[in-house]
mmCIF file of C-alpha atoms in Angstrom:
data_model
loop_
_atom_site.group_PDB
_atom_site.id
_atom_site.type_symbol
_atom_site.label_atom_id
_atom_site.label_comp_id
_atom_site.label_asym_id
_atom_site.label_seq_id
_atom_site.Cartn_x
_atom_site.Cartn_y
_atom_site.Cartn_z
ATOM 1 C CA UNK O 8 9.481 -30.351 -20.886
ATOM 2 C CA UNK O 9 7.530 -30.671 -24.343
ATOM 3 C CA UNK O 10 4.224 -28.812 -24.519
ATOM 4 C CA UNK O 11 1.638 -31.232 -25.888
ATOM 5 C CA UNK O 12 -1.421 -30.309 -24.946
ATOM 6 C CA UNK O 13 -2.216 -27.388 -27.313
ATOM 7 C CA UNK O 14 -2.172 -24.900 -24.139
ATOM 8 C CA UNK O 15 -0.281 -22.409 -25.185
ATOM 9 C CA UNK O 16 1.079 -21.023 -28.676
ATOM 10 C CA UNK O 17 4.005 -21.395 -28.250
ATOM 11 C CA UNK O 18 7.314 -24.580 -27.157
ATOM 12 C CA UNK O 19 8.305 -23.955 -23.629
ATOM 13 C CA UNK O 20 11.723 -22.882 -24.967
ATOM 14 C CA UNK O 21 10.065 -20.044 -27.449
ATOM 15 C CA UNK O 22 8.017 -19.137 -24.260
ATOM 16 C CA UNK O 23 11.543 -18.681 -22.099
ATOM 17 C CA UNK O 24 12.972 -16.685 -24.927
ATOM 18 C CA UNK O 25 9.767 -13.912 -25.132
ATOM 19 C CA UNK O 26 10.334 -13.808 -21.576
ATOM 20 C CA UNK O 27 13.662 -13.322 -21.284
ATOM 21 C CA UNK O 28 13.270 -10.362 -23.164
ATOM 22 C CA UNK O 29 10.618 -9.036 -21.703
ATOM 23 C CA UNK O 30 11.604 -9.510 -17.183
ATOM 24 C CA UNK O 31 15.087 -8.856 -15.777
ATOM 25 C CA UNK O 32 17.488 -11.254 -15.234
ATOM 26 C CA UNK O 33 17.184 -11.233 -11.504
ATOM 27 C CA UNK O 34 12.970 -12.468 -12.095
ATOM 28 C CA UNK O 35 13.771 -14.481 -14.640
ATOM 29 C CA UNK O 36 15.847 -16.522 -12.109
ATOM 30 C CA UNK O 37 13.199 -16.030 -9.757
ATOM 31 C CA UNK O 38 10.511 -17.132 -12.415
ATOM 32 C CA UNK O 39 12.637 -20.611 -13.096
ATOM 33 C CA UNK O 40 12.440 -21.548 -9.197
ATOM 34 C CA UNK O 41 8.632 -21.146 -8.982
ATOM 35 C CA UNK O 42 8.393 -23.672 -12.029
ATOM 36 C CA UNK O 43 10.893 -25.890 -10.106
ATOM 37 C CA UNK O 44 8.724 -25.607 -7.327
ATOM 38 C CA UNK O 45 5.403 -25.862 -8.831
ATOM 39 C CA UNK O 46 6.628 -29.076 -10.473
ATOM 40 C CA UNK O 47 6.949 -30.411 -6.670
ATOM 41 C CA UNK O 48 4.175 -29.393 -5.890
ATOM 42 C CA UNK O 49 2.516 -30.522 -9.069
ATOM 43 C CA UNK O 50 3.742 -33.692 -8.786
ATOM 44 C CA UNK O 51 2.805 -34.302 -5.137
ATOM 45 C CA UNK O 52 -0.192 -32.793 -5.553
ATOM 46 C CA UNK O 53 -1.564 -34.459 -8.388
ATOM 47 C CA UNK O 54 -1.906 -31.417 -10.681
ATOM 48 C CA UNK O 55 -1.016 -31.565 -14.637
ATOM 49 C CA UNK O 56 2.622 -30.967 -15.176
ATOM 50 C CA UNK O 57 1.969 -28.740 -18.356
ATOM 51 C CA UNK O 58 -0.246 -26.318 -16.506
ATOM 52 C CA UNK O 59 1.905 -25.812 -13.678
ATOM 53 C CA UNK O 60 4.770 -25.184 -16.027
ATOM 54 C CA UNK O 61 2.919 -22.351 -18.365
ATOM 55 C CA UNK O 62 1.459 -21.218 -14.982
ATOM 56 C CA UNK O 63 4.540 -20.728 -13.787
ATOM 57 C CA UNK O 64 6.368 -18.994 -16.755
ATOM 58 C CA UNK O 65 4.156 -16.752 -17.202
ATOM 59 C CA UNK O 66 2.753 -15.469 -13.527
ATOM 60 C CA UNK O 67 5.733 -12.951 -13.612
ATOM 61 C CA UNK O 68 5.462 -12.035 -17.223
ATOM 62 C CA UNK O 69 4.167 -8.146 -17.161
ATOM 63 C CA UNK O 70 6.030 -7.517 -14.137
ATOM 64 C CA UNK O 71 8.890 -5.467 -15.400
ATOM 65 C CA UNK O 72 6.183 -3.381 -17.997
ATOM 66 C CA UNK O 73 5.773 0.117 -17.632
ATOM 67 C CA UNK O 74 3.022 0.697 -14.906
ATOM 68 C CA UNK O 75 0.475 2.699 -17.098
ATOM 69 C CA UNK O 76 0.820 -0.400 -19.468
ATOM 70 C CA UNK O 77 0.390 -2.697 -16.718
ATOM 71 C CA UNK O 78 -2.422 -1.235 -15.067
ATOM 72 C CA UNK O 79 -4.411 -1.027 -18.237
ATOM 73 C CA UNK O 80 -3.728 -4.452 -19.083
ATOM 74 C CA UNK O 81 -5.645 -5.429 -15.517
ATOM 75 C CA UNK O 82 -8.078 -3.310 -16.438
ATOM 76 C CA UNK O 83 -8.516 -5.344 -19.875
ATOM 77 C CA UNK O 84 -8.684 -8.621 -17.953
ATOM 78 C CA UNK O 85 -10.706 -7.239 -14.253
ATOM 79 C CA UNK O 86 -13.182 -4.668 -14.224
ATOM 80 C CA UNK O 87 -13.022 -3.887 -11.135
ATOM 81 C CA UNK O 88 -12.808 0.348 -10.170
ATOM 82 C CA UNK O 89 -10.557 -0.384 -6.902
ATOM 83 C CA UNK O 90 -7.809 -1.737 -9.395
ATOM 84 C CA UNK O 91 -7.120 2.085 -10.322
ATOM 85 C CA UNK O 92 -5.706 3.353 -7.001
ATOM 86 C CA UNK O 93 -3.703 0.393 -6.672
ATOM 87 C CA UNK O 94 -0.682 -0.605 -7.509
ATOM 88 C CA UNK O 95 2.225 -2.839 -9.719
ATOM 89 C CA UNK O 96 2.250 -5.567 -7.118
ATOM 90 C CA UNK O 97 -1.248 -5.976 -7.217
ATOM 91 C CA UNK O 98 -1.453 -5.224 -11.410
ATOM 92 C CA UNK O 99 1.092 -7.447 -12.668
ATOM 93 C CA UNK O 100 -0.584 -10.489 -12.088
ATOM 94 C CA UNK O 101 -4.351 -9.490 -13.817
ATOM 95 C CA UNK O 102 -1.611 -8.034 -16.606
ATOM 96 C CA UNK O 103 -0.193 -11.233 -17.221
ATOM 97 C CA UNK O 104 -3.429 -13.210 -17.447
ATOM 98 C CA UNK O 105 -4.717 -10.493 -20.456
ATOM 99 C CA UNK O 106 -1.226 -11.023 -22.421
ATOM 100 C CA UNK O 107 -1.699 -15.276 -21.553
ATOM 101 C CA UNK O 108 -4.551 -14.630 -23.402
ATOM 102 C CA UNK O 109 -4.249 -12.305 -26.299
ATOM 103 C CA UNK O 110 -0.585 -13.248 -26.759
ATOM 104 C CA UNK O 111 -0.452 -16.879 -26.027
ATOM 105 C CA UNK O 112 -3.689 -17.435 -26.755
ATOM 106 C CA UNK O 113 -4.107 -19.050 -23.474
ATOM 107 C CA UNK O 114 -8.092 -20.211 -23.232
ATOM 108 C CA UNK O 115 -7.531 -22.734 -19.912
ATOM 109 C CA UNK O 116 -8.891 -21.094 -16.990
ATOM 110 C CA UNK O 117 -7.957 -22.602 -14.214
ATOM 111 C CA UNK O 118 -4.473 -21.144 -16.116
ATOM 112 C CA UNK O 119 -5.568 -17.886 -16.322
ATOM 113 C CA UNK O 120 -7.329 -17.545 -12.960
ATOM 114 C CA UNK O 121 -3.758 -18.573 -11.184
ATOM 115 C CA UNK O 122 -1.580 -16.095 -13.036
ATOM 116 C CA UNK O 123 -4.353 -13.151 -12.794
ATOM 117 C CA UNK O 124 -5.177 -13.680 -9.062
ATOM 118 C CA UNK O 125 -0.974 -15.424 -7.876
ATOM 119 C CA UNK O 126 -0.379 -12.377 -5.654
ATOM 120 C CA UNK O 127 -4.233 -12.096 -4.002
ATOM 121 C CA UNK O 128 -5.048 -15.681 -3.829
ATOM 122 C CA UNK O 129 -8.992 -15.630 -4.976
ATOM 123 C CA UNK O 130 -12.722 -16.910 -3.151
ATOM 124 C CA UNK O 131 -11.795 -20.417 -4.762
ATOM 125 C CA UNK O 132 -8.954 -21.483 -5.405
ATOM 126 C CA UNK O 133 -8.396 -24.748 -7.265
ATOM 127 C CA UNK O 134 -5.209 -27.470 -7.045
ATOM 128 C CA UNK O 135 -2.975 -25.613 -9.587
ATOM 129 C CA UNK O 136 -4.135 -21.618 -8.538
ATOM 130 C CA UNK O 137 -3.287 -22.993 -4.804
ATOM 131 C CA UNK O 138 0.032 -24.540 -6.060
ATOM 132 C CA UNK O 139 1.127 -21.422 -7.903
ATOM 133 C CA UNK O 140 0.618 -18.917 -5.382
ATOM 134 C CA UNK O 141 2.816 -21.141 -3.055
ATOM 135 C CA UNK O 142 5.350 -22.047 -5.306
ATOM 136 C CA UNK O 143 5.661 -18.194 -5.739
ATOM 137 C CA UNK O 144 5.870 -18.015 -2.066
ATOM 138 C CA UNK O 145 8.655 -20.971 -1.157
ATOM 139 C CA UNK O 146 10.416 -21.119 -4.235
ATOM 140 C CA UNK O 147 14.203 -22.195 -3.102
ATOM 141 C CA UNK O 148 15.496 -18.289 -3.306
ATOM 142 C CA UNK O 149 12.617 -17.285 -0.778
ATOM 143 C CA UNK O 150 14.020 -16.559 2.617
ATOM 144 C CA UNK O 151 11.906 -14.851 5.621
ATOM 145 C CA UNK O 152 11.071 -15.588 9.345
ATOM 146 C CA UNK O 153 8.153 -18.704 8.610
ATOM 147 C CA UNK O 154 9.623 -19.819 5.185
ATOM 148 C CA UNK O 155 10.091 -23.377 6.629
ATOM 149 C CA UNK O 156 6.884 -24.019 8.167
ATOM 150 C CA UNK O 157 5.511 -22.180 5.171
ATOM 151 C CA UNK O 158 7.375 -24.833 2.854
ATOM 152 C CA UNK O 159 5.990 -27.995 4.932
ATOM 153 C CA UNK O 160 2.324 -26.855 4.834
ATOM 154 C CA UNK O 161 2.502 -26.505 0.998
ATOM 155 C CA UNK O 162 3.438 -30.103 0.825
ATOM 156 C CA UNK O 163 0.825 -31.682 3.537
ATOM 157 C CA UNK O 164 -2.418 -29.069 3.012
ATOM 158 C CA UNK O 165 -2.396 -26.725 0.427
ATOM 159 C CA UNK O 166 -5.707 -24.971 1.831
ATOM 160 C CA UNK O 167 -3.285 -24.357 5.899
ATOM 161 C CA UNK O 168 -0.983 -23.051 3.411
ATOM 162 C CA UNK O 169 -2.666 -20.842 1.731
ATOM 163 C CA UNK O 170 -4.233 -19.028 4.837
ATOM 164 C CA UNK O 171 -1.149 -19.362 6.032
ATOM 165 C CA UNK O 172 0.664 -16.997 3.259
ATOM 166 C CA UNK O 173 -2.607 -14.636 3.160
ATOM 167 C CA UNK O 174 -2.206 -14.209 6.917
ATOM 168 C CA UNK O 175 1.578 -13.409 6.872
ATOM 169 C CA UNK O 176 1.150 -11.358 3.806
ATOM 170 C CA UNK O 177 -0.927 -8.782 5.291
ATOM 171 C CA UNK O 178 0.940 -8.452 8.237
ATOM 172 C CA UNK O 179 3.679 -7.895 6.539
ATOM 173 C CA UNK O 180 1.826 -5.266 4.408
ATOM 174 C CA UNK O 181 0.763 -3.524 8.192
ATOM 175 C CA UNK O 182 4.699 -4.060 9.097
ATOM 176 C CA UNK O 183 6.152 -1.676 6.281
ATOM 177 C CA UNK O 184 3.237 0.463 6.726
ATOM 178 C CA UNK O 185 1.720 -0.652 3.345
ATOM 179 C CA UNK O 186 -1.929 0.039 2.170
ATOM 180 C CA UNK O 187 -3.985 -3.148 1.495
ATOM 181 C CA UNK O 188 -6.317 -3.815 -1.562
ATOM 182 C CA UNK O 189 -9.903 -4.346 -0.723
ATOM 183 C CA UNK O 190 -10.186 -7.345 -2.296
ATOM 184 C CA UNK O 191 -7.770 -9.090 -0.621
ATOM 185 C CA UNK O 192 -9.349 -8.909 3.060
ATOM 186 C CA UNK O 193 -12.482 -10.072 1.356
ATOM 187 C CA UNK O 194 -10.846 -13.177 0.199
ATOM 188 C CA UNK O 195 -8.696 -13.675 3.647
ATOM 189 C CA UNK O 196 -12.398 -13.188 5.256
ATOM 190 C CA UNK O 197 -13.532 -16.106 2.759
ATOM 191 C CA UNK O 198 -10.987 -18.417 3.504
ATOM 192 C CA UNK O 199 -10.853 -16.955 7.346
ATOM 193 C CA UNK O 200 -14.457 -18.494 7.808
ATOM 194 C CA UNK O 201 -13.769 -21.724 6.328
ATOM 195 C CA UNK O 202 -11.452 -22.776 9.049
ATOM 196 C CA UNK C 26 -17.530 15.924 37.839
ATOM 197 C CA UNK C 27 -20.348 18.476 37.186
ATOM 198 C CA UNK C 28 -22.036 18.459 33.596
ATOM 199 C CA UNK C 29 -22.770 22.273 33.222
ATOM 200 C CA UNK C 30 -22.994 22.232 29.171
ATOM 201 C CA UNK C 31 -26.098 21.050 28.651
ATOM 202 C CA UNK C 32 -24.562 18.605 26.124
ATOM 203 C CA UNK C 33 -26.658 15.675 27.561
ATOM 204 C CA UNK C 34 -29.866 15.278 29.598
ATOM 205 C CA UNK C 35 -28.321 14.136 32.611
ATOM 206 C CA UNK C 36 -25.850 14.342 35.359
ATOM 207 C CA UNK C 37 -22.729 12.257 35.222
ATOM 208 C CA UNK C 38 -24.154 10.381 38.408
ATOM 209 C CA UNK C 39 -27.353 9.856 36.773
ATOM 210 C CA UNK C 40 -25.372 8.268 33.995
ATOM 211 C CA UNK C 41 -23.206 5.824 35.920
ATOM 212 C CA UNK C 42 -26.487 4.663 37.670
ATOM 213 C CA UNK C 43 -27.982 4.075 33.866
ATOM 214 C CA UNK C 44 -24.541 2.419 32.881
ATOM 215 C CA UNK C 45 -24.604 -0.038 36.112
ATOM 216 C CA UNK C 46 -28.032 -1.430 34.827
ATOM 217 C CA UNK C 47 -27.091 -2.127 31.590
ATOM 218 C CA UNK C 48 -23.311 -3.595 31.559
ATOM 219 C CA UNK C 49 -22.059 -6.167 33.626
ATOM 220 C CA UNK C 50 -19.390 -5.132 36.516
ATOM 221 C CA UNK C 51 -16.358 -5.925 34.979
ATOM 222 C CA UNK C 52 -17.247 -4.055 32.152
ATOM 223 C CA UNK C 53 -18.364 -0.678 34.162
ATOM 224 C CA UNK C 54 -14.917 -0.591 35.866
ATOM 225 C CA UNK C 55 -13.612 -0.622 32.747
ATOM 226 C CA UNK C 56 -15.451 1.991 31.720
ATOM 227 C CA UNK C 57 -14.521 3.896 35.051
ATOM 228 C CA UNK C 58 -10.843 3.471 33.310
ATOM 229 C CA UNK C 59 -11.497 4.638 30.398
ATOM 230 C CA UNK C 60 -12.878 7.706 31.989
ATOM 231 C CA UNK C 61 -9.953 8.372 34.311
ATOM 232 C CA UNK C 62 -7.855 7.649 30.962
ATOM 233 C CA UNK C 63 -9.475 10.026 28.921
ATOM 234 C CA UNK C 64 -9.597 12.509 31.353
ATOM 235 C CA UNK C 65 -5.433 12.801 31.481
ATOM 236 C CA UNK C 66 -5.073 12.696 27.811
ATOM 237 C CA UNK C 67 -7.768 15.176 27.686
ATOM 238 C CA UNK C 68 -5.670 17.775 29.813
ATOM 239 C CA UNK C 69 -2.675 16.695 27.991
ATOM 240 C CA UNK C 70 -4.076 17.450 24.686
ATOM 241 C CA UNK C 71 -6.172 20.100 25.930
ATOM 242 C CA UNK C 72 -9.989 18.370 24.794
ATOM 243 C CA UNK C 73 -13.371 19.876 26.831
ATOM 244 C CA UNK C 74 -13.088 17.930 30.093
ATOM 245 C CA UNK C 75 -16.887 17.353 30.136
ATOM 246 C CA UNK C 76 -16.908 15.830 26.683
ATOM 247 C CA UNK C 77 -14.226 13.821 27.338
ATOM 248 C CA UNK C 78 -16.431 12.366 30.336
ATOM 249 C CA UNK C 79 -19.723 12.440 28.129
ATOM 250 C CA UNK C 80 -18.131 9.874 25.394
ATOM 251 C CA UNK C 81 -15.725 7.590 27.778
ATOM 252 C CA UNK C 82 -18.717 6.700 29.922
ATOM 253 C CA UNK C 83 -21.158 5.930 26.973
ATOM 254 C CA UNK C 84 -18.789 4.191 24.728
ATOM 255 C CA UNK C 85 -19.767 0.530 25.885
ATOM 256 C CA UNK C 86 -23.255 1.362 26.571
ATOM 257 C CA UNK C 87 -24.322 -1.362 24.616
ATOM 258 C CA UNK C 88 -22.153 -3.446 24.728
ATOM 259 C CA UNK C 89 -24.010 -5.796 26.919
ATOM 260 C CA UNK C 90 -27.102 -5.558 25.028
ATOM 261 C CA UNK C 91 -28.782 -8.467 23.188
ATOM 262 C CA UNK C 92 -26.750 -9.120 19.522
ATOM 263 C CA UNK C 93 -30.010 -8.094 17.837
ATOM 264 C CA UNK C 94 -31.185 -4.958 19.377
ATOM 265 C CA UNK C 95 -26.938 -3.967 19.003
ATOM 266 C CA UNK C 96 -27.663 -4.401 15.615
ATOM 267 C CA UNK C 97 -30.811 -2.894 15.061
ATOM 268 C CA UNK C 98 -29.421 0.458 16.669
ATOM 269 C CA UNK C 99 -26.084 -0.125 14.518
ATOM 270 C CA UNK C 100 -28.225 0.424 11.714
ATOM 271 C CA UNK C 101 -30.288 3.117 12.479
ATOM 272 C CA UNK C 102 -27.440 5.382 13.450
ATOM 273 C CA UNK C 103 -24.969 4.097 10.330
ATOM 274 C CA UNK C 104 -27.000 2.593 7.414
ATOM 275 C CA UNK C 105 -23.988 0.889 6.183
ATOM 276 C CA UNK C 106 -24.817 -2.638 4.251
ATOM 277 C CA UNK C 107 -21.633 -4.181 5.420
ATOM 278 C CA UNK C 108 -22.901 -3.831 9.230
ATOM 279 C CA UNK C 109 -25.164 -7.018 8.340
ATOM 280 C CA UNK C 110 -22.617 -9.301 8.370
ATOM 281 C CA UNK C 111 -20.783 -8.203 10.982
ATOM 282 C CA UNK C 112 -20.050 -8.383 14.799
ATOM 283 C CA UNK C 113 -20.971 -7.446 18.363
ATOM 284 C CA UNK C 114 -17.704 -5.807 18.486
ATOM 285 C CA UNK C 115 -18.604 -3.387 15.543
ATOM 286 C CA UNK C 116 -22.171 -2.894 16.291
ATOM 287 C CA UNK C 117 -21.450 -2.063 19.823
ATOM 288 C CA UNK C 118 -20.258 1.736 19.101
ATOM 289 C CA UNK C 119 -22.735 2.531 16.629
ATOM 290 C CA UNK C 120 -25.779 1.287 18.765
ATOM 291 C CA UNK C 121 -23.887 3.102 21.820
ATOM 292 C CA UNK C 122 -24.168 6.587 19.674
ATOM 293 C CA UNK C 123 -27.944 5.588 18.431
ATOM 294 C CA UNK C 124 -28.497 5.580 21.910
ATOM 295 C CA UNK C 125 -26.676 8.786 23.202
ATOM 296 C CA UNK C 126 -28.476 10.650 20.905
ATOM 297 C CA UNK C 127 -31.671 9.157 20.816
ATOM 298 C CA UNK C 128 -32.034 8.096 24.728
ATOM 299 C CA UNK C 129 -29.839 11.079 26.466
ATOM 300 C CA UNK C 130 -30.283 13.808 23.399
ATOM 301 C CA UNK C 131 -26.830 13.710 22.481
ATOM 302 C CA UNK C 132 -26.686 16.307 19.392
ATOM 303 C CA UNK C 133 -22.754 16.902 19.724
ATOM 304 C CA UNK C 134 -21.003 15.387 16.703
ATOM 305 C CA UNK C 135 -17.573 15.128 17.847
ATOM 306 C CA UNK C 136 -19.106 12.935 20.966
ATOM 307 C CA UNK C 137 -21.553 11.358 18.857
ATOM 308 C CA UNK C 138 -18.752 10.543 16.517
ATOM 309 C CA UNK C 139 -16.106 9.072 19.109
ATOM 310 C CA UNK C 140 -18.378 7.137 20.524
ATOM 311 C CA UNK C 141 -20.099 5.358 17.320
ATOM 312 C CA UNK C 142 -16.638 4.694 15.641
ATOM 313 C CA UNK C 143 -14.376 4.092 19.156
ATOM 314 C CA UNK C 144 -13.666 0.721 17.566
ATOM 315 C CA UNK C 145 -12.403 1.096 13.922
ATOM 316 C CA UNK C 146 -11.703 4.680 14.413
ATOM 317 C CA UNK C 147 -12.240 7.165 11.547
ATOM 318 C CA UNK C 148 -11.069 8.946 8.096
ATOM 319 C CA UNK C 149 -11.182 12.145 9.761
ATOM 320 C CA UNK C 150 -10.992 11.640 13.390
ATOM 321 C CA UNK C 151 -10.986 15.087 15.408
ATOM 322 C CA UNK C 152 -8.972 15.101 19.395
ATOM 323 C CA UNK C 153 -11.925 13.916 20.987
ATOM 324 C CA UNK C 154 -12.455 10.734 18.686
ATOM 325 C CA UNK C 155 -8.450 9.996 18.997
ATOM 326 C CA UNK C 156 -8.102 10.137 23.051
ATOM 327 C CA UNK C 157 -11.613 7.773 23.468
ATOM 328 C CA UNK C 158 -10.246 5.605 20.584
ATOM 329 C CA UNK C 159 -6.810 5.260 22.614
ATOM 330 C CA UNK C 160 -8.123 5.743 25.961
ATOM 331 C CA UNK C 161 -10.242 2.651 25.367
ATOM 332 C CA UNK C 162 -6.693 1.013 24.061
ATOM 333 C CA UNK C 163 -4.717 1.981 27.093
ATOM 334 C CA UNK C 164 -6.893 2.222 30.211
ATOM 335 C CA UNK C 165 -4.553 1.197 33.378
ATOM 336 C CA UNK C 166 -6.292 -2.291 33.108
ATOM 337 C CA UNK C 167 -5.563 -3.199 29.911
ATOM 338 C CA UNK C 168 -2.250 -5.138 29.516
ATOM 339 C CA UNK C 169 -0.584 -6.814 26.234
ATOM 340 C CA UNK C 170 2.230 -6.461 23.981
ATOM 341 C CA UNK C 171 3.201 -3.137 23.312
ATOM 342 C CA UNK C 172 0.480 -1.560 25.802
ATOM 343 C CA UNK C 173 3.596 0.661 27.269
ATOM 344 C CA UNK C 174 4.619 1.933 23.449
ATOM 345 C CA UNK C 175 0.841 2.625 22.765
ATOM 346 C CA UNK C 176 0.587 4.307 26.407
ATOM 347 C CA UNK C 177 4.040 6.519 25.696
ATOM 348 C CA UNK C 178 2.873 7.613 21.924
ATOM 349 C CA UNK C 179 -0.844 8.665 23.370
ATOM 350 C CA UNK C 180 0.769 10.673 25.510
ATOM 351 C CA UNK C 181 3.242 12.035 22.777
ATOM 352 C CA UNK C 182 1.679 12.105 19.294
ATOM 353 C CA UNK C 183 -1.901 11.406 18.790
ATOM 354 C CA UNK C 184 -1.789 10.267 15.395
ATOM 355 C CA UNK C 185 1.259 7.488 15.598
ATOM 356 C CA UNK C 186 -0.680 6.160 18.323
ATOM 357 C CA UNK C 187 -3.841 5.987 16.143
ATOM 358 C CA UNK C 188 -1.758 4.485 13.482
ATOM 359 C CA UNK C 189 -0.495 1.655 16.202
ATOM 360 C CA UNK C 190 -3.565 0.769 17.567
ATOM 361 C CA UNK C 191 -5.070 0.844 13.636
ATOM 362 C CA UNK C 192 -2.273 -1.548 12.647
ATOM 363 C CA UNK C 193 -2.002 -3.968 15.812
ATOM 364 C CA UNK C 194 -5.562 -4.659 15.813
ATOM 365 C CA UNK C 195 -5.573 -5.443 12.250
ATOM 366 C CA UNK C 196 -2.337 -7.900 13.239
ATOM 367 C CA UNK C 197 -4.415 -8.919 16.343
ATOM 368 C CA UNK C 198 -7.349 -10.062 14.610
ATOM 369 C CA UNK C 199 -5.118 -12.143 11.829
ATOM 370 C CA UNK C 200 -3.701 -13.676 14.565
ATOM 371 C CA UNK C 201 -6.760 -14.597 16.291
ATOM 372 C CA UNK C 202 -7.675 -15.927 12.530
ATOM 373 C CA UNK C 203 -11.024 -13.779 13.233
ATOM 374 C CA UNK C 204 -12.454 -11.827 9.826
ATOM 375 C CA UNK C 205 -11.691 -8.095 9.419
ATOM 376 C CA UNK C 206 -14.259 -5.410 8.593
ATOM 377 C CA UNK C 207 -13.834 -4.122 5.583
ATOM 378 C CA UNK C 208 -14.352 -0.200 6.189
ATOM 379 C CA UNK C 209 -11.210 -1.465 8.894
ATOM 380 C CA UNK C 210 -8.977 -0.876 5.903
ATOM 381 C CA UNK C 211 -10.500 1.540 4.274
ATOM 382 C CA UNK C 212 -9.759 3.533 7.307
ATOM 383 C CA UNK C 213 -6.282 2.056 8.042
ATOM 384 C CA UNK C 214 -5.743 2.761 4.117
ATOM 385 C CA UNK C 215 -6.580 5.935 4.778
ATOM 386 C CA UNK C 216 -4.091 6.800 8.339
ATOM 387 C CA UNK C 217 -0.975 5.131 6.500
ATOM 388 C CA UNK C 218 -1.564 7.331 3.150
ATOM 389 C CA UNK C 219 -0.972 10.411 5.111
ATOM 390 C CA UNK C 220 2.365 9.116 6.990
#
């Protein structure tokens, strides 16, 4: 697709190129099905195609840094002390909002807010932050026990689906004896007493 | 049993007449198997037989007591500001351990400790503050999922069987879709750092 809207600095084909070079092959691959997803989702959803597509391209983008670069690129975008005890899979998504920003001179941010906060969720969510951290979630290579019914929430309520992921991702954090970031039962509490 | 240690200001038949006029029935013969629980993990594991006794029997002391007044005590004995928001079923210990120390001059820490934090458990949790926390978890009357693993690894090794409980009520509580405590985590955080 053409990038019209002034989002980003960049064609959507120069943006695949920097990230080529920058994520392994394997997430690249991985990156390309959440933007086929997302454009699904987009589309049933009634968010703007261009977001969801820069969204999508760049959610992934710092994941393959070096971790000290990473985590000081979160740093740059969250001030938030608990971020320094934690780790990549919680980093790489705040990481990738700072370089949308400084490199891509990404200033939309509903953008920003869905790459920064893909792998936490976040208090609000809007359409397109809602649509990314699903996509990321039941993009066609994603197979575990509750993909499916993960799949068909994404398309008929975004907000079941969302608890829904939040839900299964911490028990799968308890499962392989993982610690949990703060933040993250805060925001499963949030959505938790909306039901 | 006789209490000889002076390490509250009553007998243990004293007590259980207190206990019957402030929990319902069903809840004093649970406490009845906590006690008997507690008592055979406290030979096992060789814990004072007369503490043992001490914190099993006041554990749920208020547990039947008006939301409020739970609260109120809660926050005398911890002053935590997350307690606000919370629950019965967090306030309950705390106000229990208010109360043992402030109605039957409790000053031992290690009972004083079991009982306030039987719930979430603890950072640090010494032998007497691991058999309430599991006795609680695997009295003869309590039966679900995994109750015979839980029952086997009490028996076996204290601290995978905090661990388990830590991580199944976590998992339990999703699945209920009922809000977690935060200092929950901090705490399970805490148990799966050291594995």
């Amino acid at each position: 697709m053409e990038y019209t809207q002034n989002l980003i600095n960049c064609s959507r084909d120069e943006l695949l190129d920097q990230l080529k070079d920058v994520v392994k092959t394997k997430r690249f691959k991985h990156i390309l099905r959440v933007e086929e997803k997302i454009m699904t989702l987009a589309e049933k959803h009634g968010v703007d195609l261009e977001k969801a597509s820069i969204a999508a391209l760049l959610h992934d983008f710092a994941k393959d840094l070096d971790s000290q670069v990473m985590r000081e690129l979160a740093r740059q975008y969250w001030d938030e002390p608990l971020l320094e005890a934690s780790s990549d899979e919680i980093w790489h998504g705040f990481a990738a909002a700072q370089i949308a920003q400084e490199h891509f001179n990404v200033k939309d941010k509903s953008i920003l807010t869905a790459v920064a906060g893909h792998t936490i969720g976040w208090f609000e969510m809007d359409q397109l932050f809602k649509i990314l951290y699903l996509a990321d979630y039941t993009e066609p290579g994603r197979d575990f026990p509750g993909v499916k019914k993960a799949r068909k929430l994404a398309e008929n309520d975004l907000d079941a689906a969302v608890t829904f992921k939040m839900s299964a991702t911490i028990k799968h954090l308890i499962d392989k004896e993982q610690s949990i970031f703060l933040p993250t039962i805060d925001i499963y509490n949030c959505w938790i007493s909306k039901i």
